[in-house]
Coordinates of C-alpha atoms in Angstrom, one line a residue:
M23 CA -71.1 21.1 -9.2
A24 CA -71.4 19.9 -12.9
T25 CA -71.8 16.3 -13.7
E26 CA -69.6 14.7 -16.5
T27 CA -72.7 14.9 -19.0
V28 CA -72.6 18.8 -18.5
L29 CA -69.1 19.0 -19.1
D30 CA -69.2 16.9 -22.0
H31 CA -72.1 19.0 -23.7
V32 CA -70.2 22.3 -23.1
Y33 CA -66.8 20.6 -24.8
R34 CA -68.9 19.4 -27.7
S35 CA -70.5 22.6 -28.1
L36 CA -67.3 25.0 -27.8
S37 CA -64.7 22.7 -29.4
G38 CA -63.9 23.6 -33.0
L39 CA -65.3 27.1 -32.9
P40 CA -63.7 30.0 -34.6
D41 CA -62.6 32.9 -32.1
G42 CA -65.5 35.1 -32.9
Q43 CA -68.2 32.4 -32.5
V44 CA -67.3 31.3 -29.4
R45 CA -68.4 34.1 -26.9
P46 CA -72.0 34.0 -28.4
R47 CA -72.3 30.2 -28.1
A48 CA -71.0 30.4 -24.3
E49 CA -73.7 32.9 -23.7
E50 CA -76.3 30.7 -24.9
L51 CA -74.9 27.9 -22.9
A52 CA -74.8 30.1 -19.7
A53 CA -78.4 31.2 -20.2
Y54 CA -79.5 27.4 -20.7
Y55 CA -77.7 26.3 -17.5
G56 CA -78.3 29.4 -15.5
V57 CA -74.7 30.1 -14.8
S58 CA -72.6 33.1 -15.5
L59 CA -70.2 33.2 -18.6
Q60 CA -67.2 32.6 -16.5
T61 CA -68.4 29.4 -15.2
I62 CA -69.1 28.0 -18.8
Y63 CA -65.2 28.9 -19.6
R64 CA -64.1 27.1 -16.2
W65 CA -66.1 24.1 -17.5
A66 CA -64.6 24.1 -20.8
H67 CA -61.1 24.7 -19.1
K68 CA -61.7 21.2 -17.2
K69 CA -61.8 19.4 -20.4
G70 CA -58.9 21.4 -21.7
L71 CA -60.3 24.0 -23.7
R72 CA -58.7 27.5 -23.5
W73 CA -58.9 30.7 -25.8
R74 CA -56.5 33.1 -23.7
K75 CA -53.7 33.8 -25.7
E76 CA -50.0 33.7 -24.1
K77 CA -48.1 36.8 -23.5
A78 CA -45.2 37.2 -26.1
T79 CA -42.8 37.6 -23.1
K80 CA -43.7 34.6 -21.2
G81 CA -40.6 32.7 -20.1
K82 CA -38.3 36.0 -20.6
T83 CA -37.1 38.1 -17.7
K84 CA -34.8 41.2 -17.3
V85 CA -32.6 39.2 -14.8
P86 CA -29.3 38.2 -16.5
E87 CA -28.7 34.3 -17.0
S88 CA -25.3 35.2 -15.3
V89 CA -26.7 36.4 -12.1
I90 CA -29.1 33.3 -11.5
M91 CA -26.1 30.9 -12.2
S92 CA -23.9 32.9 -9.7
A93 CA -26.4 32.8 -7.1
A94 CA -26.7 29.1 -7.7
A95 CA -23.0 28.8 -7.7
L96 CA -22.8 30.6 -4.1
Q97 CA -25.2 28.2 -2.9
L98 CA -23.3 25.2 -4.2
A99 CA -20.2 26.2 -2.7
A100 CA -21.6 26.5 0.6
R101 CA -22.8 22.8 0.5
R102 CA -21.6 20.6 3.5
T103 CA -20.4 17.3 3.7
N104 CA -23.8 16.2 5.4
N105 CA -25.4 17.1 2.1
Q106 CA -27.1 20.3 3.3
I107 CA -26.8 23.9 1.9
P108 CA -27.2 26.4 4.9
L109 CA -26.6 29.6 2.6
P110 CA -30.3 30.8 1.8
A111 CA -31.2 32.5 -1.5
C112 CA -31.4 35.9 0.2
D113 CA -28.1 35.6 1.4
A114 CA -26.5 34.6 -2.1
K115 CA -28.8 37.8 -3.5
E116 CA -27.0 40.2 -0.7
I117 CA -23.5 39.0 -1.4
L118 CA -24.0 39.4 -5.3
E119 CA -25.3 43.0 -4.5
D120 CA -22.7 43.8 -2.3
S121 CA -19.8 42.7 -4.8
G122 CA -21.4 45.4 -7.3
I123 CA -23.5 42.8 -9.2
E124 CA -27.0 44.3 -10.1
V125 CA -29.7 41.6 -9.5
N126 CA -32.7 43.8 -10.5
C127 CA -35.4 41.6 -8.9
S128 CA -36.7 40.5 -5.6
T129 CA -35.5 37.6 -3.5
G130 CA -38.8 35.8 -4.3
W131 CA -38.7 36.3 -8.1
L132 CA -34.9 35.3 -8.1
L133 CA -35.9 32.2 -6.3
N134 CA -38.4 31.6 -8.5
L135 CA -36.1 32.0 -11.8
M136 CA -33.6 29.4 -9.7
R137 CA -36.5 26.8 -9.8
Q138 CA -37.4 27.2 -13.4
R139 CA -34.0 26.6 -14.4
N140 CA -33.4 23.7 -11.8
V141 CA -30.6 25.2 -10.1
A142 CA -32.4 26.0 -6.8
A143 CA -31.0 24.6 -3.5
K144 CA -33.4 21.4 -3.8
D145 CA -32.3 20.7 -7.2
L146 CA -28.4 20.9 -6.2
L147 CA -29.2 18.4 -3.4
R148 CA -31.2 16.1 -5.5
P149 CA -29.0 12.9 -6.5
S150 CA -28.2 12.5 -10.1
P151 CA -29.9 10.0 -12.3
H152 CA -28.7 6.3 -12.5
V153 CA -29.1 3.3 -14.5
T154 CA -30.2 -0.3 -13.6
L155 CA -27.6 -2.8 -13.7
L156 CA -28.3 -6.4 -14.3
S157 CA -26.3 -9.7 -13.4
K158 CA -26.4 -12.5 -16.1
H159 CA -26.9 -15.3 -13.6
P160 CA -26.6 -16.6 -9.8
N161 CA -23.0 -16.0 -8.6
H162 CA -22.0 -13.4 -11.3
V163 CA -21.8 -10.3 -9.0
W164 CA -21.8 -10.2 -5.3
Q165 CA -21.9 -7.1 -3.6
F166 CA -19.9 -6.8 0.0
D167 CA -20.2 -4.0 2.7
V168 CA -19.0 -3.5 6.5
T169 CA -21.4 -1.7 8.7
N170 CA -20.4 -0.6 12.3
C171 CA -23.2 -1.6 14.7
I172 CA -23.1 1.4 17.0
Q173 CA -26.1 0.5 19.0
Y174 CA -24.6 -2.6 20.5
F175 CA -21.5 -3.8 22.0
L176 CA -20.0 -6.8 23.6
D177 CA -18.7 -7.4 27.2
Q178 CA -18.3 -10.1 29.8
K179 CA -21.9 -10.2 30.4
G180 CA -23.0 -10.7 26.8
L181 CA -24.4 -7.9 24.5
G182 CA -25.2 -4.6 25.7
E183 CA -26.7 -1.3 24.3
R184 CA -25.0 1.9 24.0
D185 CA -28.2 4.0 24.2
E186 CA -27.8 4.3 27.9
E187 CA -24.6 6.2 27.9
M188 CA -24.8 8.2 24.7
E189 CA -27.1 10.2 22.6
L190 CA -26.8 9.6 19.0
Y191 CA -27.4 13.0 17.7
K192 CA -25.7 13.8 14.3
N193 CA -23.2 16.1 15.6
K194 CA -22.2 13.6 18.5
I195 CA -21.5 10.6 16.4
V196 CA -17.9 11.4 15.9
K197 CA -17.3 12.2 19.4
T198 CA -18.8 8.9 20.7
A199 CA -17.2 6.6 18.3
K200 CA -13.8 8.1 20.0
K201 CA -14.9 6.5 23.0
I202 CA -15.5 3.0 21.4
R203 CA -12.2 1.1 21.4
K204 CA -13.7 -2.1 19.9
E205 CA -16.6 -2.1 17.4
L206 CA -19.4 -4.9 16.7
L207 CA -19.0 -4.9 12.7
R208 CA -21.4 -6.6 10.4
Y209 CA -20.1 -8.4 7.3
V210 CA -22.5 -8.7 4.6
V211 CA -22.4 -10.3 1.1
V212 CA -25.3 -10.6 -1.2
D213 CA -25.8 -12.0 -4.7
H214 CA -26.9 -9.6 -7.1
C215 CA -29.1 -11.6 -9.5
T216 CA -31.1 -13.7 -6.6
G217 CA -30.7 -11.7 -3.5
A218 CA -29.3 -14.4 -1.5
F219 CA -27.2 -13.3 1.3
Y220 CA -25.0 -14.2 4.2
F221 CA -23.6 -12.1 7.0
R222 CA -21.6 -12.5 10.2
Y223 CA -20.4 -10.6 13.0
F224 CA -16.8 -9.6 14.1
Y225 CA -15.7 -7.8 17.5
A226 CA -12.7 -6.0 16.5
S227 CA -11.1 -2.3 16.5
G228 CA -11.7 -1.8 13.1
E229 CA -11.7 -3.6 9.4
R230 CA -8.8 -6.2 9.4
A231 CA -7.6 -8.0 6.1
R232 CA -7.9 -11.4 8.1
D233 CA -11.5 -11.1 9.3
G234 CA -12.2 -10.3 5.5
A235 CA -10.7 -13.3 4.3
D236 CA -12.4 -15.4 6.9
F237 CA -15.9 -14.0 5.9
F238 CA -15.4 -14.7 2.4
Y239 CA -14.0 -18.2 3.2
E240 CA -17.5 -18.8 5.0
A241 CA -19.3 -17.2 2.2
M242 CA -18.0 -19.1 -0.6
R243 CA -17.7 -22.6 1.1
P244 CA -21.0 -24.9 1.3
K245 CA -22.9 -23.8 4.4
D246 CA -23.5 -27.6 5.3
E247 CA -19.8 -27.3 6.7
L248 CA -20.6 -24.3 8.7
I249 CA -23.7 -25.6 10.0
E250 CA -21.8 -28.8 11.3
R251 CA -19.2 -26.6 12.8
I252 CA -21.1 -24.4 14.8
W253 CA -23.8 -26.8 16.0
N254 CA -21.4 -30.0 16.1
G255 CA -23.9 -32.1 14.1
E256 CA -26.8 -31.6 16.7
S257 CA -29.0 -29.5 14.3
K258 CA -29.6 -31.8 11.4
E259 CA -32.7 -30.1 10.7
K260 CA -30.9 -27.2 9.3
V261 CA -28.6 -29.4 7.0
G262 CA -29.3 -29.0 3.2
K263 CA -31.4 -25.9 3.6
F264 CA -29.1 -23.4 2.7
R265 CA -27.2 -23.8 -0.4
F266 CA -25.8 -20.4 -1.0
H267 CA -21.7 -21.1 -1.7
G268 CA -19.3 -20.6 -4.8
V269 CA -17.0 -18.2 -6.1
P270 CA -18.3 -15.1 -7.8
F271 CA -17.2 -13.7 -11.0
I272 CA -17.3 -10.2 -10.0
L273 CA -17.1 -8.7 -6.4
V274 CA -18.5 -5.2 -5.8
A275 CA -17.1 -3.1 -2.9
D276 CA -15.9 -0.2 -1.5
R277 CA -11.9 0.9 -1.1
G278 CA -11.7 -0.2 2.6
S279 CA -8.8 -1.8 4.1
I280 CA -10.1 -5.3 3.3
M281 CA -9.9 -4.7 -0.3
A282 CA -6.9 -2.7 -0.1
A283 CA -4.8 -5.4 1.7
K284 CA -2.4 -7.0 -0.8
E285 CA -2.7 -10.4 0.5
N286 CA -6.5 -10.0 -0.3
Q287 CA -5.8 -8.9 -3.7
N288 CA -3.5 -11.6 -4.2
L289 CA -6.5 -14.2 -3.0
F290 CA -9.2 -12.6 -5.3
D291 CA -6.6 -12.7 -8.3
A292 CA -5.8 -16.5 -7.6
L293 CA -9.8 -17.3 -7.4
R294 CA -10.1 -15.3 -10.7
I295 CA -12.5 -12.7 -9.0
E296 CA -12.6 -9.5 -10.7
L297 CA -12.6 -6.5 -8.0
K298 CA -15.3 -3.4 -8.9
L299 CA -14.0 -0.9 -6.3
H300 CA -16.3 2.3 -6.2
L301 CA -15.4 5.6 -4.6
P302 CA -16.3 6.4 -1.0
G303 CA -19.6 8.4 -0.6
N304 CA -21.4 6.4 -3.1
P305 CA -23.8 3.7 -1.6
R306 CA -25.6 3.5 -4.9
A307 CA -22.9 1.8 -6.4
K308 CA -23.9 -1.4 -4.4
G309 CA -27.6 -0.9 -3.9
A310 CA -28.5 -4.2 -3.4
V311 CA -26.2 -4.6 0.0
E312 CA -27.4 -1.1 1.0
G313 CA -31.0 -2.4 0.7
L314 CA -30.3 -5.7 2.5
M315 CA -29.0 -3.7 5.7
K316 CA -32.5 -2.8 6.2
I317 CA -33.4 -6.3 6.1
I318 CA -31.0 -7.5 8.6
N319 CA -32.0 -4.5 11.0
R320 CA -35.3 -6.5 11.4
F321 CA -32.8 -9.3 13.1
E322 CA -31.0 -7.1 15.2
A323 CA -34.3 -5.7 16.5
R324 CA -34.9 -9.0 18.0
L325 CA -31.8 -8.6 20.1
K326 CA -33.7 -6.1 22.1
L327 CA -35.9 -9.1 23.3
K328 CA -33.1 -11.6 24.0
K329 CA -29.3 -10.9 24.9
P330 CA -26.4 -13.2 23.6
S331 CA -23.8 -14.5 26.1
S332 CA -21.1 -14.4 23.3
L333 CA -19.9 -13.6 19.6
E334 CA -20.1 -17.1 19.0
E335 CA -23.9 -17.4 19.9
L336 CA -24.6 -14.1 18.0
N337 CA -23.2 -15.6 15.0
S338 CA -25.2 -18.8 15.3
W339 CA -28.5 -16.9 15.9
A340 CA -27.4 -14.9 12.4
L341 CA -26.7 -18.0 10.5
D342 CA -30.0 -19.8 11.8
W343 CA -32.0 -16.6 10.7
C344 CA -30.3 -16.5 7.4
I345 CA -31.3 -19.9 6.6
Y346 CA -35.0 -18.8 7.4
Y347 CA -34.9 -15.7 5.6
N348 CA -33.2 -17.1 2.3
A349 CA -35.6 -20.0 2.3
T350 CA -39.2 -18.4 2.9
K351 CA -39.2 -14.7 1.8
D352 CA -39.8 -14.1 -1.7
M353 CA -37.5 -11.8 -3.8
R354 CA -39.1 -9.2 -6.1
G355 CA -42.4 -11.2 -5.2
V356 CA -41.1 -14.1 -7.5
A357 CA -39.9 -16.8 -5.4
P358 CA -37.5 -17.2 -2.1
R359 CA -33.8 -16.3 -2.4
S360 CA -32.7 -19.8 -2.1
E361 CA -35.0 -21.2 -4.8
L362 CA -33.9 -18.5 -7.3
W363 CA -30.1 -19.3 -6.5
A364 CA -30.7 -23.1 -7.0
K365 CA -31.3 -22.3 -10.6
I366 CA -27.7 -22.1 -11.0
T367 CA -25.9 -24.0 -13.7
P368 CA -22.6 -26.0 -13.1
E369 CA -20.9 -23.8 -15.4
Q370 CA -21.9 -21.0 -13.3
L371 CA -21.1 -22.6 -10.0
R372 CA -17.3 -22.1 -9.2
L373 CA -16.4 -24.1 -6.1
C374 CA -14.1 -22.7 -3.6
P375 CA -11.1 -24.7 -2.7
D376 CA -10.2 -26.2 0.8
E377 CA -9.1 -24.5 3.6
A378 CA -5.3 -25.5 3.4
L379 CA -5.1 -24.4 -0.2
Y380 CA -7.4 -21.1 0.3
R381 CA -4.9 -20.0 3.2
R382 CA -1.8 -20.5 0.7
L383 CA -3.4 -18.1 -1.6
I384 CA -3.5 -15.3 1.0
R385 CA -0.1 -13.7 0.5
R386 CA 1.3 -10.3 0.4
P387 CA 3.7 -9.8 -2.6
T388 CA 7.1 -10.8 -1.9
F389 CA 9.6 -8.2 -1.1
R390 CA 13.3 -7.9 -0.3
A391 CA 14.8 -7.8 3.1
K392 CA 18.6 -7.2 3.7
A393 CA 20.1 -9.4 6.3
N394 CA 23.0 -8.2 8.5
G395 CA 26.1 -9.9 9.5
A396 CA 24.2 -11.7 12.2
C397 CA 21.9 -13.1 9.7
L398 CA 18.9 -10.9 11.0
I399 CA 16.3 -9.2 9.1
R400 CA 13.9 -6.8 10.0
V401 CA 10.0 -6.8 8.9
D402 CA 7.6 -4.9 10.4
N403 CA 9.5 -3.9 13.3
R404 CA 10.1 -7.4 14.3
F405 CA 13.6 -9.4 13.7
Y406 CA 13.8 -12.9 12.2
K407 CA 17.1 -14.8 12.0
V408 CA 17.9 -16.5 8.8
P409 CA 19.4 -20.2 9.4
D410 CA 21.9 -20.1 6.7
T411 CA 25.1 -18.1 7.2
N412 CA 25.6 -17.5 3.5
A413 CA 22.8 -15.1 3.8
A414 CA 24.9 -12.4 6.1
N415 CA 24.9 -9.4 4.4
K416 CA 23.0 -10.4 1.5
W417 CA 19.3 -9.7 0.3
V418 CA 16.8 -12.3 0.9
Y419 CA 13.0 -12.7 -0.4
V420 CA 10.2 -12.5 2.5
S421 CA 6.6 -13.6 1.9
I422 CA 3.8 -13.2 4.5
N423 CA 0.6 -15.4 4.7
A424 CA -2.2 -13.8 6.6
Y425 CA -2.9 -17.0 8.6
E426 CA 0.6 -17.5 9.7
H427 CA 1.5 -13.9 10.4
P428 CA 3.6 -12.7 12.7
C429 CA 5.7 -15.7 11.0
V430 CA 6.9 -15.2 7.8
D431 CA 8.4 -17.3 4.9
V432 CA 12.1 -16.6 3.9
H433 CA 13.4 -17.7 0.6
F434 CA 17.1 -17.7 0.1
N435 CA 19.5 -20.0 -1.9
D436 CA 16.6 -22.3 -3.0
H437 CA 15.5 -22.9 0.5
V438 CA 12.4 -21.6 2.2
W439 CA 12.1 -21.2 6.1
L440 CA 9.1 -20.4 8.1
L441 CA 10.5 -18.1 10.8
E442 CA 9.4 -16.8 14.0
P443 CA 9.9 -13.4 15.6
I444 CA 12.8 -13.3 17.8
E445 CA 11.6 -12.1 21.3
T446 CA 13.1 -9.4 23.5
D447 CA 14.3 -9.4 27.0
E448 CA 13.4 -6.9 29.9
Y449 CA 16.2 -4.9 28.4
G450 CA 14.9 -4.4 25.0
R451 CA 17.7 -7.2 23.8
L452 CA 17.2 -9.9 21.1
L453 CA 17.2 -13.4 22.6
S454 CA 18.9 -14.8 19.8
G455 CA 22.6 -14.9 20.7
V456 CA 25.6 -16.7 22.5
E457 CA 26.6 -15.6 26.1
Y458 CA 30.2 -14.8 26.8
G459 CA 32.5 -17.9 27.7
E460 CA 30.4 -19.9 25.4
F461 CA 31.6 -18.0 22.3
H462 CA 32.0 -20.0 19.0
S463 CA 32.5 -18.8 15.6
P464 CA 29.5 -19.2 13.2
R465 CA 29.6 -21.8 10.3
H466 CA 32.0 -20.8 7.6
T467 CA 30.0 -19.4 4.4
E468 CA 30.8 -20.5 1.0
T469 CA 32.9 -17.6 0.6
Q470 CA 34.9 -18.2 3.5
K471 CA 35.6 -21.9 2.3
A472 CA 36.4 -20.3 -1.2
K473 CA 38.9 -18.0 0.4
K474 CA 41.1 -21.1 1.8
E475 CA 41.3 -22.7 -1.7
M476 CA 42.4 -19.1 -3.1
E477 CA 45.2 -19.0 -0.8
K478 CA 46.6 -22.5 -1.5
V479 CA 46.2 -21.4 -5.3
A480 CA 48.2 -18.0 -4.3
E481 CA 50.9 -20.0 -2.4
N482 CA 52.0 -21.6 -5.6
W483 CA 52.7 -18.1 -7.1
G484 CA 55.0 -17.4 -4.0
L485 CA 52.6 -15.3 -2.1
K486 CA 52.6 -15.7 1.6
W487 CA 49.5 -14.8 4.2
K488 CA 49.4 -13.4 7.6
G489 CA 46.6 -12.1 9.8
T490 CA 43.2 -13.8 10.8
G491 CA 39.6 -13.5 9.6
D492 CA 38.7 -10.5 7.6
K493 CA 42.2 -8.9 8.4
R494 CA 44.1 -11.5 6.4
R495 CA 46.2 -10.3 3.6
A496 CA 48.7 -11.4 1.2
E497 CA 52.7 -10.7 1.1
A498 CA 54.4 -10.2 -1.9
P499 CA 57.1 -12.7 -2.6
P500 CA 60.8 -11.9 -2.2
L501 CA 63.0 -9.9 -4.4
G502 CA 64.2 -12.3 -7.3
H503 CA 61.5 -15.0 -6.8
E504 CA 60.6 -16.5 -10.3
T505 CA 56.9 -16.5 -10.5
P506 CA 55.0 -18.4 -13.2
L507 CA 52.6 -15.7 -13.8
Q508 CA 53.6 -13.1 -16.5
V509 CA 52.9 -10.0 -14.9
F510 CA 55.1 -7.2 -16.3
G511 CA 57.4 -6.4 -19.3
H512 CA 55.1 -8.0 -22.0
Q513 CA 52.3 -5.4 -22.4
A514 CA 53.9 -3.3 -25.2
S515 CA 54.3 -6.5 -27.1
K516 CA 50.4 -6.7 -27.3
V517 CA 50.5 -3.5 -29.4
G518 CA 50.3 -4.4 -32.9
N519 CA 52.2 -2.8 -36.0
L520 CA 51.3 0.6 -35.6
S521 CA 52.8 3.7 -37.4
Y522 CA 52.0 7.3 -36.4
L523 CA 52.6 10.3 -38.5
V524 CA 55.5 12.6 -36.9
R525 CA 54.3 16.1 -36.5
K526 CA 56.7 19.1 -36.7
G527 CA 56.4 21.2 -33.7
T528 CA 56.7 25.1 -33.8
D529 CA 59.2 26.7 -31.5
L530 CA 58.0 28.9 -29.0
E531 CA 59.0 32.5 -28.8
I532 CA 60.1 33.5 -25.2
R533 CA 59.5 36.9 -24.7
Q534 CA 62.1 38.4 -22.2
P535 CA 60.6 40.6 -19.4
E536 CA 61.8 44.1 -19.3
M537 CA 64.2 44.5 -16.4
P538 CA 64.2 47.9 -14.7
D539 CA 67.2 49.9 -14.7
N540 CA 68.1 49.9 -11.0
K541 CA 71.7 50.7 -9.7
P542 CA 73.6 47.6 -8.4
M543 CA 73.8 47.1 -4.7
K544 CA 76.8 47.1 -2.8
T545 CA 76.8 44.0 -0.6
D546 CA 79.8 42.3 1.1
A547 CA 80.5 38.9 -0.3
I548 CA 80.2 35.9 1.8
E549 CA 82.2 32.7 1.2
I550 CA 79.9 29.5 1.3
S551 CA 81.5 26.1 1.6
R552 CA 80.7 23.9 -1.7
E553 CA 81.8 20.5 -0.1
I554 CA 79.3 17.6 -0.1
V555 CA 77.8 17.1 3.4
S556 CA 78.2 13.2 4.5
K557 CA 74.9 11.8 5.2
R558 CA 74.3 8.9 7.6
I559 CA 71.5 6.5 8.2
P560 CA 70.5 4.5 11.4
I561 CA 71.9 1.2 11.8
L562 CA 68.6 -0.4 11.7
Q563 CA 67.6 1.0 8.5
F564 CA 70.7 -0.5 7.2
F565 CA 69.8 -3.9 8.3
R566 CA 66.3 -3.7 6.7
K567 CA 68.3 -2.5 3.4
L568 CA 70.5 -5.7 3.8
K569 CA 67.7 -8.1 4.5
E570 CA 65.9 -7.1 1.4
A571 CA 68.9 -7.4 -0.7
T572 CA 70.0 -10.9 0.6
G573 CA 66.3 -12.2 1.0
G574 CA 66.9 -14.0 4.2
P575 CA 67.6 -13.2 8.0
I576 CA 70.9 -11.8 9.1
P577 CA 73.2 -14.1 11.2
K578 CA 73.8 -12.9 14.7
K579 CA 77.6 -12.8 14.4
L580 CA 77.3 -10.7 11.2
N581 CA 75.0 -8.1 12.9
Q582 CA 77.3 -8.0 15.9
A583 CA 80.3 -7.4 13.8
I584 CA 78.4 -4.6 12.1
R585 CA 77.5 -2.9 14.9
A586 CA 80.8 -3.1 16.5
R587 CA 82.6 -1.6 13.4
Y588 CA 80.1 1.2 12.7
G589 CA 78.1 1.7 15.9
A590 CA 74.5 3.4 15.7
S591 CA 75.1 4.8 12.2
I592 CA 76.5 4.5 8.8
E593 CA 77.0 6.5 6.0
I594 CA 74.9 6.0 2.7
S595 CA 77.5 5.8 0.3
E596 CA 79.5 3.2 2.8
A597 CA 76.3 1.3 3.4
E598 CA 75.8 0.5 -0.2
E599 CA 79.4 -0.4 -0.8
V600 CA 78.9 -2.9 2.5
I601 CA 75.9 -4.5 0.9
R602 CA 77.6 -5.1 -2.5
Q603 CA 80.8 -6.8 -0.9
I604 CA 78.5 -9.0 1.8
Q605 CA 76.3 -10.4 -1.7
E606 CA 80.0 -10.9 -3.4
G607 CA 81.3 -12.5 -0.1
R608 CA 84.2 -9.8 0.0
W609 CA 83.3 -8.5 3.6
P610 CA 84.9 -8.4 6.0
A611 CA 88.7 -8.2 5.0
S612 CA 90.7 -11.4 5.5
G613 CA 93.2 -9.8 8.0
E614 CA 90.1 -8.4 10.4
T615 CA 90.0 -11.2 13.2
G616 CA 86.6 -12.6 14.4
Q617 CA 84.7 -11.4 11.4
A618 CA 85.2 -14.0 8.7
Q619 CA 83.7 -16.4 11.0
A620 CA 80.7 -14.0 11.7
L621 CA 80.1 -14.1 7.7

């Protein structure tokens, strides 16, 4: 083994020599050290000296570039969702040859060419480069994530492990998840600048908008309030040791149900929080919280040694460990997280509002709902009754508060009601109604009250009203009634002085049809009577015409006289004459006994 001194001597002796003088000098060195000529060349190579010329065809191949890219494209198309490529290069080469594409090389050489061009399977699975994002100050950027704690579950006996009843292989996770009705979810938020974090557990069937709102309230409020509430003032040594709070300027999260909920979007908008939602399957978008999950796993590893009795006890342990880790463990080897976060300035610390105002900010966008005739509206398959009868068959505006749900706020006619859903009985009927025997009409609406005033106004015009309720209709005044309204006979006078050009028309030429030359038919003449056939009408129809003509009821004696004279019907021509005589007071004739008194 040559020493460093020998290597330096060989390097100084051979460096800078022309090509013709290298070999003689190398042979002298080989004789001096008692080694072969190839050993001298190998020692020179260790110092970076080489004299072998590269081939002119280096890096060139007979395999077309399109073949290499086609083989890589086949592997890329076979990529699975678990980020694996089950199609090897030999199968890709076989598919190309079966498709009539000549590869002209072995599988090993094709794979070597794919590696040289960085399109092999490992290159295709390699993550793309990323940039390092920087936050300006504490509370500038928070990252939020929810993780399913599949190892543990909660029951009446406390926290248990699922390892006893399932095998967590990759191909059984989905099958196992279907058996889980409720999940132990871990909600985590971390400050990107300082690494300060807070996490809490929820036990639910999935991510819920209300759980997310509760978690952010605890994360943004001063932690001394949370410590006082959990330990009821019995842990004074914990007060003041966890100062992570405030409203962030930017919140980075995935597009889960918590961020998609309209009520939470309204909350973030009211708090002036800018949401940065990334696409699913991109955990590097929030690398700070993904790295924090590995740290929190150290807390969950301790649950193997002691089992909590309830979810509240588990969250109290999590807060206690949060206080410890934020205050003692250095971030990036500089200082503990709580100490770094304490460098925040008053301008950078935006305080979270109190709980009453915070809850009012959690609302879904106001939407419309139409009330039926019973003033009932339907929201999320629940029925609510609007107290104002004027809302019948009208649109009302509804807003939902996450903390008040299933109660809703209904806005109508400058009033706001917090309505509870109407319960149903065992028959599926709504319990909002009136029993038979106790029926009473609803309070009149403004429209119904206005209708009564309108009827009084119309009566001054001679109209009369009949019917009840929605069937009430107006009757026209009797014939000859003088109405104060000008309705007909004056429309043409509204037209100004107009003159139209008179157009002369053209006579239409009527073409006579050509009649066929037929022989006249011989028929026997039939004589038809040309006398006018008398027409009669029922006597009741005559009485109706008489009532319309006189404008009043028919006296009983007159009714009897007419029936005695004409019977069940009367001729039309005579009926008109009788009506005219009655109006003029000339019927019946003076010589007819008993009929004058009837008139």
